[in-house]
CSV table of C-alpha atoms in Angstrom, one decimal:
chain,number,residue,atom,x,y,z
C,1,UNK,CA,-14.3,-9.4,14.0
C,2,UNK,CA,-17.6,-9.9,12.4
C,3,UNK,CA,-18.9,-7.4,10.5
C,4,UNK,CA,-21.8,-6.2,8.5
C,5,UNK,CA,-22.3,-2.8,6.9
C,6,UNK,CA,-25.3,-1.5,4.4
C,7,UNK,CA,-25.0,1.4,2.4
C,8,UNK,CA,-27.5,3.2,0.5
C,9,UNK,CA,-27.1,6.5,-2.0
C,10,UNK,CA,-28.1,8.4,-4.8
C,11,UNK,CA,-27.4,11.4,-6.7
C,12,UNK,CA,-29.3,14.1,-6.3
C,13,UNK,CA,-27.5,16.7,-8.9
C,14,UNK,CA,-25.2,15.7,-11.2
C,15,UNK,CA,-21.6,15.0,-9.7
C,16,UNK,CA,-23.2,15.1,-6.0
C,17,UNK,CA,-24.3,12.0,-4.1
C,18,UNK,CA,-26.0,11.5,-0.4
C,19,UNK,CA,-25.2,8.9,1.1
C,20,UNK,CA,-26.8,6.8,4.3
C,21,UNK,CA,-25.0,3.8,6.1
C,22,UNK,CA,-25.3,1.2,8.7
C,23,UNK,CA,-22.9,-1.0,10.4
C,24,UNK,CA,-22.7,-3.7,13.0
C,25,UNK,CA,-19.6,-5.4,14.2
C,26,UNK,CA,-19.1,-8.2,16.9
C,27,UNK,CA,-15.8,-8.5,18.2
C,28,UNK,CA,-14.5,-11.7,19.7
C,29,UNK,CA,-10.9,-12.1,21.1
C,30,UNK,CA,-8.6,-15.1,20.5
C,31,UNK,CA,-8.5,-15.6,24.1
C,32,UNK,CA,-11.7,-15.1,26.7
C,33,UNK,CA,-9.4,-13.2,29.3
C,34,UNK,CA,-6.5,-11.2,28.6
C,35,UNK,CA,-3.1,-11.4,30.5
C,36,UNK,CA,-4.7,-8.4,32.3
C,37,UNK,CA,-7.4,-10.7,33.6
C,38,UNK,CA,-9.9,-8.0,31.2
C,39,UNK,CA,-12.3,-9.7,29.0
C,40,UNK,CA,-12.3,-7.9,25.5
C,41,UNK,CA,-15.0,-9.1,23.3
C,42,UNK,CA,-17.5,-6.6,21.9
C,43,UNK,CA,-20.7,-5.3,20.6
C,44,UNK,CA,-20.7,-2.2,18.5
C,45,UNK,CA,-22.9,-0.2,15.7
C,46,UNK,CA,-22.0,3.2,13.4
C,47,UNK,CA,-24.8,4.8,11.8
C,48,UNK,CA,-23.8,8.0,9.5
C,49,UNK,CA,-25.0,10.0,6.3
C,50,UNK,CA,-22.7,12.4,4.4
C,51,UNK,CA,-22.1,13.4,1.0
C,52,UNK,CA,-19.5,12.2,-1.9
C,53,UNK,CA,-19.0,14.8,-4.7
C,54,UNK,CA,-16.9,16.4,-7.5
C,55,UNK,CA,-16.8,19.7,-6.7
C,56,UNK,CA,-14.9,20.8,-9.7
C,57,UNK,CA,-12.6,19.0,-12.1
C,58,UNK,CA,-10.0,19.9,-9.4
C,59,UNK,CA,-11.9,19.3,-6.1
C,60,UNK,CA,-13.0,16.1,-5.2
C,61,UNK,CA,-14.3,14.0,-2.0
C,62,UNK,CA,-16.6,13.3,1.0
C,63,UNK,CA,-17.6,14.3,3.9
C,64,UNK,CA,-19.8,12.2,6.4
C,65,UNK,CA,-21.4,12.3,10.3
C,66,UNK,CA,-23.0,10.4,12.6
C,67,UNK,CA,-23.4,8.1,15.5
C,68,UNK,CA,-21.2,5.3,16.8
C,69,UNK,CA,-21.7,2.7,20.1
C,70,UNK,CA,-19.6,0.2,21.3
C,71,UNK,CA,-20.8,-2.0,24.0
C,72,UNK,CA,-17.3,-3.8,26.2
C,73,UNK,CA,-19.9,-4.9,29.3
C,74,UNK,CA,-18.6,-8.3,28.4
C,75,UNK,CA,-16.2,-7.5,31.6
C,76,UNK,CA,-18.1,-5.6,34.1
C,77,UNK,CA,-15.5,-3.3,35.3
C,78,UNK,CA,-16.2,-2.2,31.4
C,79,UNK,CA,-19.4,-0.4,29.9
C,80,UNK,CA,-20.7,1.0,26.5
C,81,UNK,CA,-19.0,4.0,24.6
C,82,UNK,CA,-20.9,6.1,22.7
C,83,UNK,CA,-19.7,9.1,20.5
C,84,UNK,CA,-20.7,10.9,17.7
C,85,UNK,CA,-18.5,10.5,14.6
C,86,UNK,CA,-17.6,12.2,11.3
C,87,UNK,CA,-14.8,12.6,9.1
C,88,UNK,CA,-13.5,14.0,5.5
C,89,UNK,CA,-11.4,13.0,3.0
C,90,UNK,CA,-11.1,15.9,0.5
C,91,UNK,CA,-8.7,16.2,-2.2
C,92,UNK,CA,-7.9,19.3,-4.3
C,93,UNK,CA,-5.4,19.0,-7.7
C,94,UNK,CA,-3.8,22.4,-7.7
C,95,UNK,CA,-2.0,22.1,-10.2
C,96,UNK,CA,-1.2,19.4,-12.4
C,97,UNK,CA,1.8,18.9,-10.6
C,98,UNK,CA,0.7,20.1,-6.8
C,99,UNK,CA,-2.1,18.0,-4.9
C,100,UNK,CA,-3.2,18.7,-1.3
C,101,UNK,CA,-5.4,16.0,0.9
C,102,UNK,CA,-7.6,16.9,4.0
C,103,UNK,CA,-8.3,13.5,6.2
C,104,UNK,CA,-10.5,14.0,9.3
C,105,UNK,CA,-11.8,10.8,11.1
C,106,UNK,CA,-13.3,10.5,14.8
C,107,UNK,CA,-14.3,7.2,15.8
C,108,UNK,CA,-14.0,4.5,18.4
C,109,UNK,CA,-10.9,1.9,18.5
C,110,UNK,CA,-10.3,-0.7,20.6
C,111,UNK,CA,-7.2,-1.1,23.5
C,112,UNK,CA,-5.2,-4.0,24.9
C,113,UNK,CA,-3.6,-1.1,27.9
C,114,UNK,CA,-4.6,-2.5,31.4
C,115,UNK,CA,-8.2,-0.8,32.7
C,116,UNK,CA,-8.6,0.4,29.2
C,117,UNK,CA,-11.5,-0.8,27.1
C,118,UNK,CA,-10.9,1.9,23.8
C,119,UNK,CA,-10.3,5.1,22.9
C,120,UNK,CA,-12.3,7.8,21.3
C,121,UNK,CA,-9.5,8.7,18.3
C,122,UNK,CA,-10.0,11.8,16.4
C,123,UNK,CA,-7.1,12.9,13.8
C,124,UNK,CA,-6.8,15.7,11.4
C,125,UNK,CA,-4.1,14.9,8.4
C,126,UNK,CA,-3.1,17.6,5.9
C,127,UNK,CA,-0.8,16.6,3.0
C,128,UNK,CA,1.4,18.2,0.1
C,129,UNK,CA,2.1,16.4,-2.8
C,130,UNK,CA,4.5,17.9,-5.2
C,131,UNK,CA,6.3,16.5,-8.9
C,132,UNK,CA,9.5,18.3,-9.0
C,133,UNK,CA,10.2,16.3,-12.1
C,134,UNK,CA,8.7,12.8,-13.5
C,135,UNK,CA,11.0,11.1,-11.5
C,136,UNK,CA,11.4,13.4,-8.5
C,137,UNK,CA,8.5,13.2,-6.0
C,138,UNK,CA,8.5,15.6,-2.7
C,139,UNK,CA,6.2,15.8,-0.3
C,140,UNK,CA,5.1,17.2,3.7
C,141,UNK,CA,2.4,16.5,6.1
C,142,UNK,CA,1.1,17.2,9.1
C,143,UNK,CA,-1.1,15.7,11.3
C,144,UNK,CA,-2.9,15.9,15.1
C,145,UNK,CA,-4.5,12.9,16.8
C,146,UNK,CA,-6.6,13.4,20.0
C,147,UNK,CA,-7.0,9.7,22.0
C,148,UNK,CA,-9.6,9.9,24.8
C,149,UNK,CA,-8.9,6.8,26.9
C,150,UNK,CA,-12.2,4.9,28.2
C,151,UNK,CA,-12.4,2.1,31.0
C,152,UNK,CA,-11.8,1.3,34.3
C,153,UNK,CA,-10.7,4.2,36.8
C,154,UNK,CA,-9.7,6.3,33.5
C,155,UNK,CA,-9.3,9.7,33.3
C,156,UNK,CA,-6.4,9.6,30.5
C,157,UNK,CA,-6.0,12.2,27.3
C,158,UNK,CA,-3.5,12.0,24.6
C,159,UNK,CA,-2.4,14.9,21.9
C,160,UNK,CA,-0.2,13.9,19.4
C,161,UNK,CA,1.6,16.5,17.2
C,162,UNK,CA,3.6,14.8,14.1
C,163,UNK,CA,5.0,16.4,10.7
C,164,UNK,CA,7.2,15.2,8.1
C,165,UNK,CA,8.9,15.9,4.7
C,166,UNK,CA,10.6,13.8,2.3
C,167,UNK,CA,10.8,12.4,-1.1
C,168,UNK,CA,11.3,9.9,-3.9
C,169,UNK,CA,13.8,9.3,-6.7
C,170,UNK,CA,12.4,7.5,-9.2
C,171,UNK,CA,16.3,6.1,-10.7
C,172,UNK,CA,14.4,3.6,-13.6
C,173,UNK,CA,11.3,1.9,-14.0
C,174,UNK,CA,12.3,-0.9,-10.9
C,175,UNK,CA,13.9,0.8,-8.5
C,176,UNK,CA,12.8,3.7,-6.2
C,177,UNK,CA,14.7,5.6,-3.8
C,178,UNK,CA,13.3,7.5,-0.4
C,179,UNK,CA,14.1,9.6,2.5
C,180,UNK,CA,12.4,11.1,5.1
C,181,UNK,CA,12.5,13.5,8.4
C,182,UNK,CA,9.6,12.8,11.3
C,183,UNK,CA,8.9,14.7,14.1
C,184,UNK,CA,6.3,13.4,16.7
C,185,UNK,CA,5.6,14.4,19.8
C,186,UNK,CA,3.0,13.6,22.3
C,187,UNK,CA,1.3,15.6,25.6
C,188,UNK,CA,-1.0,13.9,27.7
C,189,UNK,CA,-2.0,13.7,31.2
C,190,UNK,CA,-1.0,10.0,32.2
C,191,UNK,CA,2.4,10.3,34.6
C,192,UNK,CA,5.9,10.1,32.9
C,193,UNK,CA,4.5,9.2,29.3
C,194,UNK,CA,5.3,12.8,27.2
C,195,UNK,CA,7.8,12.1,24.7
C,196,UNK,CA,9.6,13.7,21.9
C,197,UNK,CA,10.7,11.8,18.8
C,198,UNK,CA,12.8,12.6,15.7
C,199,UNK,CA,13.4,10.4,12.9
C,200,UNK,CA,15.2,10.0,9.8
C,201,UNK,CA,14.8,7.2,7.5
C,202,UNK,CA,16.2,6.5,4.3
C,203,UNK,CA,14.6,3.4,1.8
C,204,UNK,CA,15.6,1.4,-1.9
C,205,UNK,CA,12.4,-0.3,-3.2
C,206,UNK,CA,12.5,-2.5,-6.1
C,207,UNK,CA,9.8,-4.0,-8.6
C,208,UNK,CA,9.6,-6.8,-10.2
């Protein structure tokens, strides 16, 4: 995955900057046809503008939109997927001890699925941190991803639905324990693929 990216910005007021930027990638696989019998590599751009600022002390990120191609004619069952793009990442500090995070992104990704060349992904994240205590972290998110499948004889549309709570238990300076509930579900149009999932995880982290 070759890759090259300019970016150009200034600030116009004092804590607020605009931003241009330009990116080309070219994508070449490992192997020139996939078990599929689909050839993968790819030609792609991103062009967006957008904004990075401190609102306040307390409010802080970006925000950006724009345009983004990818060409997959490489394999002619395959064409070029174009989109416009944007996306957020926008924190705000409550309190000291409260912070909650906006991520938006919408962009193109690639696929290995048979008759599939990407995926137009668009996800919207929101997360609560909290500090019950200096060694007791809790926290919940939730998020929704939209995949709209592109390729060969595709009409396929995925919404995913996940949320989650958990926490951390800081027991000294080297070890760390977590738990965590998950709930993810996903609707989409393809036959028999709808599932629901629960999880529940529990982790020990050490460091050294």
């Amino acid at each position: 995955d070759n890759v090259g990216s300019l970016r150009l910005s200034f600030e116009f007021i004092p804590d607020y900057r605009l931003f241009v930027e330009g990116a080309l990638n070219q994508r070449e696989c490992d192997q020139a046809v996939d078990d599929a019998g689909f050839r993968r590599d790819s030609d792609g751009y991103r062009m967006i503008a957008g904004t990075d600022f401190e609102l306040t002390s307390l409010v802080t990120g970006d925000i950006f939109a724009g345009f983004a191609a990818q060409d997959y004619s490489e394999d002619p069952r395959f064409g070029k997927v174009d989109t416009v793009v944007y996306g957020s990442n926008l924190l705000w500090d409550a309190t000291p001890l409260t912070s909650l995070r906006l991520n938006v992104d919408k962009s193109i990704q690639d696929s290995v699925a048979p008759n599939v060349s990407s995926y137009i992904a668009t996800i919207y994240k929101l997360e609560l941190q909290h500090e019950l205590r200096r060694n007791v972290l809790v926290g919940t998110d939730v998020q929704y991803r939209n995949y709209d499948y592109e390729g060969f004889n595709i009409g396929r549309e995925d919404h995913l639905y996940e949320a989650g709570v958990g926490g951390r238990y800081l027991v000294g300076r080297n070890v760390t324990l977590g738990a965590e509930y998950r709930y993810f579900t996903r609707d989409t149009n393809a036959p028999v693929s709808d599932f629901v999932q629960n999880t529940v995880t529990t982790s020990i982290g050490f460091r050294f």
